[in-house]
Coordinates of C-alpha atoms and ligand atoms in Angstrom, one line a residue:
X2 CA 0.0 0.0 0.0
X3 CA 1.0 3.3 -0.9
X4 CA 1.1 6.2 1.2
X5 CA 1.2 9.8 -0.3
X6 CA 2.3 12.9 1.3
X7 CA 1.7 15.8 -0.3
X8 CA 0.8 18.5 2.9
X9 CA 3.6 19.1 5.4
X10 CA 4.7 22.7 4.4
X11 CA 0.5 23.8 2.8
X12 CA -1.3 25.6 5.2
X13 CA -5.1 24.6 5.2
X14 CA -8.0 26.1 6.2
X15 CA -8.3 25.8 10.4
X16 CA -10.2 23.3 11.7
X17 CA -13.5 25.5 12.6
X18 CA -16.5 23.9 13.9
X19 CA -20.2 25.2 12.9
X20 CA -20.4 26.9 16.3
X21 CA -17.1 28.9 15.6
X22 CA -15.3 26.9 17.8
X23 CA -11.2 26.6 16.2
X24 CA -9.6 22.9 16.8
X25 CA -5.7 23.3 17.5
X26 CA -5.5 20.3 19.7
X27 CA -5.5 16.6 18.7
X28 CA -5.4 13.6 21.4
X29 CA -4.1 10.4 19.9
X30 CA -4.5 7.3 22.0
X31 CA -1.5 4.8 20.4
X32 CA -2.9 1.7 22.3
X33 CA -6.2 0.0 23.2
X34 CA -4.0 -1.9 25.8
X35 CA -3.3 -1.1 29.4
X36 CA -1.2 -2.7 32.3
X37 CA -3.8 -1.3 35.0
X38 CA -7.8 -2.5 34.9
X39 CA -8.9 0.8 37.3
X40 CA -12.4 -0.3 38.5
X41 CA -14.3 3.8 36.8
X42 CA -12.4 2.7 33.6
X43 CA -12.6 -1.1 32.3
X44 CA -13.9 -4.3 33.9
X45 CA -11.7 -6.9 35.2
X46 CA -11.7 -8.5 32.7
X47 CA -10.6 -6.6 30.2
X48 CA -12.1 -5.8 26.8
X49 CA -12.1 -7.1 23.5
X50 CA -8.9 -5.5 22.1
X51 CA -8.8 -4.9 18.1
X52 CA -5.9 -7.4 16.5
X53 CA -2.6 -5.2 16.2
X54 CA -3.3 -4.6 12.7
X55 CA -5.9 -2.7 13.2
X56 CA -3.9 -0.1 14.9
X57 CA -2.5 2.8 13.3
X58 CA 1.5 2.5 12.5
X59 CA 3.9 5.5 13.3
X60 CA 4.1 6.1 9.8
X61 CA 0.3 6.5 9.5
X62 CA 0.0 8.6 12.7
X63 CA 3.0 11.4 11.4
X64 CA 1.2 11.3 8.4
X65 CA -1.9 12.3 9.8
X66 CA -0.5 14.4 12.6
X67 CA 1.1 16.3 9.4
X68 CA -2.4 17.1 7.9
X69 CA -3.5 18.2 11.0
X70 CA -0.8 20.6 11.9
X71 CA -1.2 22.0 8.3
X72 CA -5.2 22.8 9.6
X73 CA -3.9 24.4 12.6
X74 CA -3.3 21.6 15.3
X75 CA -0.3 22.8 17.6
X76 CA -1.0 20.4 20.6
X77 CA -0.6 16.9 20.4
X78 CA -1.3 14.7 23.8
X79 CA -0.4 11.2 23.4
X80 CA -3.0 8.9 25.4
X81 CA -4.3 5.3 25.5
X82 CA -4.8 3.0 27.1
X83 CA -1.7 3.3 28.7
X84 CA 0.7 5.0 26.0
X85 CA 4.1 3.5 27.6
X86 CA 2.6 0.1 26.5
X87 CA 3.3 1.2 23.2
X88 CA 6.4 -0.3 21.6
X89 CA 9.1 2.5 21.1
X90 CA 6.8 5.7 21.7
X91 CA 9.6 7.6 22.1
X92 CA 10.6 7.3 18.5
X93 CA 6.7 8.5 17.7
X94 CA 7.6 11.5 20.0
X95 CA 10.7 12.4 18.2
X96 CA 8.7 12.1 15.2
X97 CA 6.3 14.3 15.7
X98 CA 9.1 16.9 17.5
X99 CA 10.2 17.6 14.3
X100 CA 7.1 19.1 12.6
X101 CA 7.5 22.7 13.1
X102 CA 3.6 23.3 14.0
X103 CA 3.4 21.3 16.6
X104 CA 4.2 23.5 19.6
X105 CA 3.6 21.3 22.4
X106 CA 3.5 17.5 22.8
X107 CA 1.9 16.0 26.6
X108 CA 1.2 12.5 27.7
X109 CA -1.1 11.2 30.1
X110 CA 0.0 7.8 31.5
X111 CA -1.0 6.0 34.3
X112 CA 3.1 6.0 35.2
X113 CA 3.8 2.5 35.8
X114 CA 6.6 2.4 33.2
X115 CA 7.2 6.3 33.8
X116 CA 10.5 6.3 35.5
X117 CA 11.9 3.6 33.5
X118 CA 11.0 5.6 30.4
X119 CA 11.4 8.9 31.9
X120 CA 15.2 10.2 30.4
X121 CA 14.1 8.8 26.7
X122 CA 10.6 10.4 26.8
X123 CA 12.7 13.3 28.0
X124 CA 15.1 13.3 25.4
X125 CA 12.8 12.2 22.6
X126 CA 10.9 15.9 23.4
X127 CA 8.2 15.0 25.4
X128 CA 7.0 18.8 27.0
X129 CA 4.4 17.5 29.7
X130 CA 2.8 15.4 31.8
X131 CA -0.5 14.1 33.3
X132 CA -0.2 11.5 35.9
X133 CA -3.0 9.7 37.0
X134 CA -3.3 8.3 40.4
X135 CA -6.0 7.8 42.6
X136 CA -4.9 6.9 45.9
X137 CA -2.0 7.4 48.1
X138 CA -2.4 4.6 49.8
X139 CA -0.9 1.3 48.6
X140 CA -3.4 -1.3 49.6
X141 CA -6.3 0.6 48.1
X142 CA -4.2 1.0 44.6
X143 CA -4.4 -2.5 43.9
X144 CA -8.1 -2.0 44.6
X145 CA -8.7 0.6 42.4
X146 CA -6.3 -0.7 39.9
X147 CA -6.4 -4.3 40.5
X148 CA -2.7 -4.6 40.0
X149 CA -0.1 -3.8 42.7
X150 CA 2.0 -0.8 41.1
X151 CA 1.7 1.3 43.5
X152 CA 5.3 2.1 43.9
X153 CA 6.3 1.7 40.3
X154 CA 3.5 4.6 39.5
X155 CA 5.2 6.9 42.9
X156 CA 8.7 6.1 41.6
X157 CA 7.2 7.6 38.4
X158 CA 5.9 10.8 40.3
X159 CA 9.1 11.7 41.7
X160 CA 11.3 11.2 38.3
X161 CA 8.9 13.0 36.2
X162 CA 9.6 16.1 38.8
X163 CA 12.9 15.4 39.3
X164 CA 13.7 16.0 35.7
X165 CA 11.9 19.2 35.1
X166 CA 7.4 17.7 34.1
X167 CA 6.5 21.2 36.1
X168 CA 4.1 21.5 36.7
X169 CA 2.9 17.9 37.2
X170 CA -0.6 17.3 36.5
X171 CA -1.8 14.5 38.6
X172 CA -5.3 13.4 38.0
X173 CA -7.3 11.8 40.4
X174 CA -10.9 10.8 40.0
X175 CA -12.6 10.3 43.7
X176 CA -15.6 7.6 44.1
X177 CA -18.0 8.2 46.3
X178 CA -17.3 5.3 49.3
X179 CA -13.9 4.3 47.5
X180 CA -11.2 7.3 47.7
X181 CA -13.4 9.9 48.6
X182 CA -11.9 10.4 51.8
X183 CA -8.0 11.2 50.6
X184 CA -9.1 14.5 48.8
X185 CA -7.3 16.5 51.5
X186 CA -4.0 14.0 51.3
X187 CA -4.0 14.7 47.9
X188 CA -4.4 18.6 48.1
X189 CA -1.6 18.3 50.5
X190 CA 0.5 17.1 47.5
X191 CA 0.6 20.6 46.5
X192 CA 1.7 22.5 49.1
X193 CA 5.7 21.8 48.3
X194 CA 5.6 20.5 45.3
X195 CA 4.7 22.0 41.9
X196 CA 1.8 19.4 41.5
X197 CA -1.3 20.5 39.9
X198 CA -4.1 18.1 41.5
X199 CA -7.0 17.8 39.0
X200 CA -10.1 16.2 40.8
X201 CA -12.0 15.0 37.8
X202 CA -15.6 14.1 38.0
X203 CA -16.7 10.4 37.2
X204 CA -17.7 9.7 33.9
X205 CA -20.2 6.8 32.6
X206 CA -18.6 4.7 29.6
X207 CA -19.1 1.1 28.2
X208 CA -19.2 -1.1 31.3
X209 CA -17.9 0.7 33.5
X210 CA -20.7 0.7 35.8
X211 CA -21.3 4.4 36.3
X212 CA -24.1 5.4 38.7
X213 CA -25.0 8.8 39.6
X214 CA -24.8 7.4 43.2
X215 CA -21.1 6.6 42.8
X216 CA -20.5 10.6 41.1
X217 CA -18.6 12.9 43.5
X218 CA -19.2 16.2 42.7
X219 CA -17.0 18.8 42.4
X220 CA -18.8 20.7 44.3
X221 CA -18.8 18.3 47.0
X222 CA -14.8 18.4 46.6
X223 CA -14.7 21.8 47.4
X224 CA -17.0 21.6 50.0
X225 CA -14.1 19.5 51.8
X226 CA -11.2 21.5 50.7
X227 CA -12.7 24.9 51.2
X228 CA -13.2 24.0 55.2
X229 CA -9.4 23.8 55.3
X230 CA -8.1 26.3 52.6
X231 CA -8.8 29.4 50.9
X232 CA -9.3 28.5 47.4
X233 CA -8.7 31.6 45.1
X234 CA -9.9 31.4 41.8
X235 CA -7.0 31.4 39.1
X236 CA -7.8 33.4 35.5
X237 CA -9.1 30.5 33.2
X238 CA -9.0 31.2 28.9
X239 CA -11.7 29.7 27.1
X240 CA -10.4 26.5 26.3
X241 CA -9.4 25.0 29.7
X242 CA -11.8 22.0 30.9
X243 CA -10.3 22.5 34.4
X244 CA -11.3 25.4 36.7
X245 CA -8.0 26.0 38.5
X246 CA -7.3 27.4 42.1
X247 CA -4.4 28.4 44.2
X248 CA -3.8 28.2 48.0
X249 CA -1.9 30.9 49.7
X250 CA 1.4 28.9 50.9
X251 CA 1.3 26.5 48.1
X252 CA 4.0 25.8 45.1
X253 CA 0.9 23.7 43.5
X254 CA -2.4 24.3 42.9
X255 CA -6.2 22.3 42.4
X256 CA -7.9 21.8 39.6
X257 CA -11.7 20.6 39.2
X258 CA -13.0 18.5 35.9
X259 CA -16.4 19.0 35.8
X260 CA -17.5 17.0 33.3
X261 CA -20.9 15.7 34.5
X262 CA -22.5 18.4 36.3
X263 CA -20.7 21.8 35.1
X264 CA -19.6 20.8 31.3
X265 CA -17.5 23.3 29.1
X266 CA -18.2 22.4 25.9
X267 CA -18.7 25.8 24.5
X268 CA -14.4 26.3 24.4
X269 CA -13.6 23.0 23.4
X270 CA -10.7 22.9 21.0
X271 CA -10.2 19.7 21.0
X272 CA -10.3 16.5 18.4
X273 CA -9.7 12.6 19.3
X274 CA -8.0 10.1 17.0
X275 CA -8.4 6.9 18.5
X276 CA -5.8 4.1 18.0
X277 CA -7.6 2.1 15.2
X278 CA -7.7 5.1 13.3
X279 CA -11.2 6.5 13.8
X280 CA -11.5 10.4 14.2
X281 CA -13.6 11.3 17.4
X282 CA -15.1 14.8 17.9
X283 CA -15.9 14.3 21.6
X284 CA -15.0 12.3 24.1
X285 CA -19.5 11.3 24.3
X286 CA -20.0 11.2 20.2
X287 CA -20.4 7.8 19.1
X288 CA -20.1 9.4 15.2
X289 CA -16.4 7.9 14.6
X290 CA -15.2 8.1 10.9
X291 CA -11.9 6.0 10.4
X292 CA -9.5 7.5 8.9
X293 CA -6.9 4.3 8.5
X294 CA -9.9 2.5 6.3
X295 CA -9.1 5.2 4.0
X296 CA -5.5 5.9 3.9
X297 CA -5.2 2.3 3.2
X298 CA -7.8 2.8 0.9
X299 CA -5.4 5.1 -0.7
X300 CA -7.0 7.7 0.5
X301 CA -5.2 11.3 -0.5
X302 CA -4.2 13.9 2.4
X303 CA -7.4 15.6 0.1
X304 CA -9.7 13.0 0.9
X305 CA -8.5 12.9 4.4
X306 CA -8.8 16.5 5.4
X307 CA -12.2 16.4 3.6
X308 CA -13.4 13.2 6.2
X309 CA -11.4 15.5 9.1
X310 CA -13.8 18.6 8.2
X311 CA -17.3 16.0 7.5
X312 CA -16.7 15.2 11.2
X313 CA -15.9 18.5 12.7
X314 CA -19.0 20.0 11.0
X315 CA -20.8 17.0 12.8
X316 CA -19.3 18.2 16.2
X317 CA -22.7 19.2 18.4
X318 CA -22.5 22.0 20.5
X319 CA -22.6 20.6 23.6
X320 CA -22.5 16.6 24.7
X321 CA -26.2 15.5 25.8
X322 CA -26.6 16.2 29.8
X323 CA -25.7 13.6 32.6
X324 CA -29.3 11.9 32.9
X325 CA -29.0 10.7 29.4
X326 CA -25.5 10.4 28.9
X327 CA -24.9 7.1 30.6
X328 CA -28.0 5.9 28.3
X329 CA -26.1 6.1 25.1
X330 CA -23.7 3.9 23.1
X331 CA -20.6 4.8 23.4
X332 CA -17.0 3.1 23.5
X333 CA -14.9 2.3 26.5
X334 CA -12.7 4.7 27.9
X335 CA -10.2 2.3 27.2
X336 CA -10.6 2.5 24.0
X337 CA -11.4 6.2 23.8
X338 CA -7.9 7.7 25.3
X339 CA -8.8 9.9 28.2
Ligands
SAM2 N1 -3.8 5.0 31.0 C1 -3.5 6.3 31.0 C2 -3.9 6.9 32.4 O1 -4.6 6.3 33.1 O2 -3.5 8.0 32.6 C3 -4.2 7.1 29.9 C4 -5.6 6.8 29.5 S1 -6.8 7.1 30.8 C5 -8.3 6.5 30.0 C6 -6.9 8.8 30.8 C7 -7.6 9.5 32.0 O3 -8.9 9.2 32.0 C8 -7.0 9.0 33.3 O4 -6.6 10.1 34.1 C9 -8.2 8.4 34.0 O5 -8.2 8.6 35.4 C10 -9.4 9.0 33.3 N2 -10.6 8.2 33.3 C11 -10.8 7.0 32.9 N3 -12.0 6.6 33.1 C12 -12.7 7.6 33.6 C13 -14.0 7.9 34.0 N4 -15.0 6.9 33.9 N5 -14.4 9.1 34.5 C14 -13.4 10.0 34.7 N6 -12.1 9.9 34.3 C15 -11.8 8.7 33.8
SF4_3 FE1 -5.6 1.8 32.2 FE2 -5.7 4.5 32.4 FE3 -8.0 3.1 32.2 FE4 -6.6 2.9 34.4 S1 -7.6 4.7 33.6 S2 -7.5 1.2 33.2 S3 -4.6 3.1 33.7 S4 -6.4 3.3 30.7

């Protein structure tokens, strides 16, 4: 099969929605696959993975990180499943390093393989990254993850600082009954370190058991924090999905991810392509157009940009609200890249 690229260096049109919303940020999940089964994400189980065909190459993934760069994508965040599982990723990263529009390239991993990884990813060109971890406590990580990495994923934390992932996003998503109880221990994170804790709201998937019983609310989160600190409210731009706040005394700060009961759809910037190719427009859209069917369908960077903009104009303005969300198909988050 041939692959044609004719785009790097042509600026397209940006990647405008019908709601005049402009898409410079692409997440690309490189895996289906993960080392960690975390109870809010995938069942024990596992799920049924595509066969390794299926999933996009590195050559298909720089080609198609080219076209989007030339339509005004300058953030790329590399996701999975867990990314390290990927064979060689920091080869990909170096890859996409060297195309000039991409101004900043983040990771969000669940840092089990971090600090073995850490001085390639590093040197490969990796700018930032999102840790997530949900307890602090080892016996209730292999609870939550039903695997016992707890210190792998801490040896991880302390690298990725060590060698300069400042500020380190760490994101933790509390269950009502289950890790509810550590939101101050992780606050407390941030007092010395520059950690930015982002409490993220749970969010229903494919069988992952979501019930609005189990959904701690952000503002219930503040509703613990604020008894013990002074959150001040830090200046937001339009695109951020976190509300952020600082604590007098603190290197860090707290973020909240308020997916289910406060959503921020109207700045979203953002655009998913999934590992086995298929082009997302948000994280709840079950419309999925895949893009590898037709580059290996010999597909020109034409055709492709054309699919790319037939999806965007399908983006809705806003994902449907919580009481119905958990109704509809949709894919795993597994499958989806967080
Ligand atoms: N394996 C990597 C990791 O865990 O960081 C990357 C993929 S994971 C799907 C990305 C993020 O999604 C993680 O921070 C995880 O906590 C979050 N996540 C997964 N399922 C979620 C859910 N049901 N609700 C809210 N966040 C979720
Ligand atoms: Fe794996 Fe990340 Fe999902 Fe946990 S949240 S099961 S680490 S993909």
């Amino acid at each position: 099969m041939s692959i044609s690229h004719n785009v790097t260096s042509q600026t397209r049109p940006p990647l405008i929605d019908t709601f005049g919303r402009t898409h410079d940020y692409l997440r690309i999940s490189v895996t289906e696959r993960c080392n960690l089964r975390c109870v809010y994400c995938m069942p024990a189980e596992g799920i049924d993975l595509v066969p390794r065909a299926a999933i996009l190459s590195f050559e298909e993934i720089i080609r198609l990180v080219n076209l989007f760069a030339s339509m005004g994508i300058n953030k790329i965040r590399l996701t999975g499943g867990e990314p390290l599982i990927r064979k060689a990723l920091p080869t990909l990263i170096s890859k996409i390093r060297k195309i000039p529009q991409i101004k900043t390239i983040a990771m969000t991993t669940n840092g089990v393989l971090l600090s073995k990884n850490i001085d390639a990813l590093k040197s490969a060109g990796l700018d930032k990254i999102n840790l997530s971890l949900d307890t602090l406590r080892e016996e209730r990580f292999e609870k939550i993850a039903r695997r016992q990495n707890f210190s792998d994923v801490m040896a991880g934390l302390h690298k990725s600082l060590e060698k300069g992932f400042t500020p380190l996003k760490i994101n933790m998503v509390p269950l009502l009954g289950v890790n509810d109880d550590e939101i101050l221990d992780f606050v407390a994170l941030a007092k010395d370190k520059p950690i930015d804790i982002r409490f993220i709201e749970f969010m229903p998937f494919d069988q992952n058991q979501w019930r609005e019983e189990k959904l701690f609310t952000y503002k219930q989160m503040q509703e613990i924090i604020s008894k013990k600190y002074h959150l001040i409210a830090s200046d937001r731009s339009p695109n951020d999905v976190a509300t952020t706040y600082n604590i007098d005394g603190f290197i860090g700060s707290v973020s909240f991810i308020s997916s289910m009961t406060n959503s921020f759809c109207s700045g979203c910037n953002r655009i998913r392509l999934l590992a086995d190719g298929a082009i997302k427009n948000c994280l709840f859209s079950n419309n999925e157009i895949s893009l590898r069917d037709a580059m290996r369908q010999g597909a020109t960077d034409d055709d492709l940009e054309m699919l790319i903009r037939t999806s965007i104009k399908k983006k809705k303005e806003a994902h449907d609200p919580m009481a119905t969300l958990h109704k509809l198909p949709n894919r795993s988050m597994i499958k989806i890249g967080g």
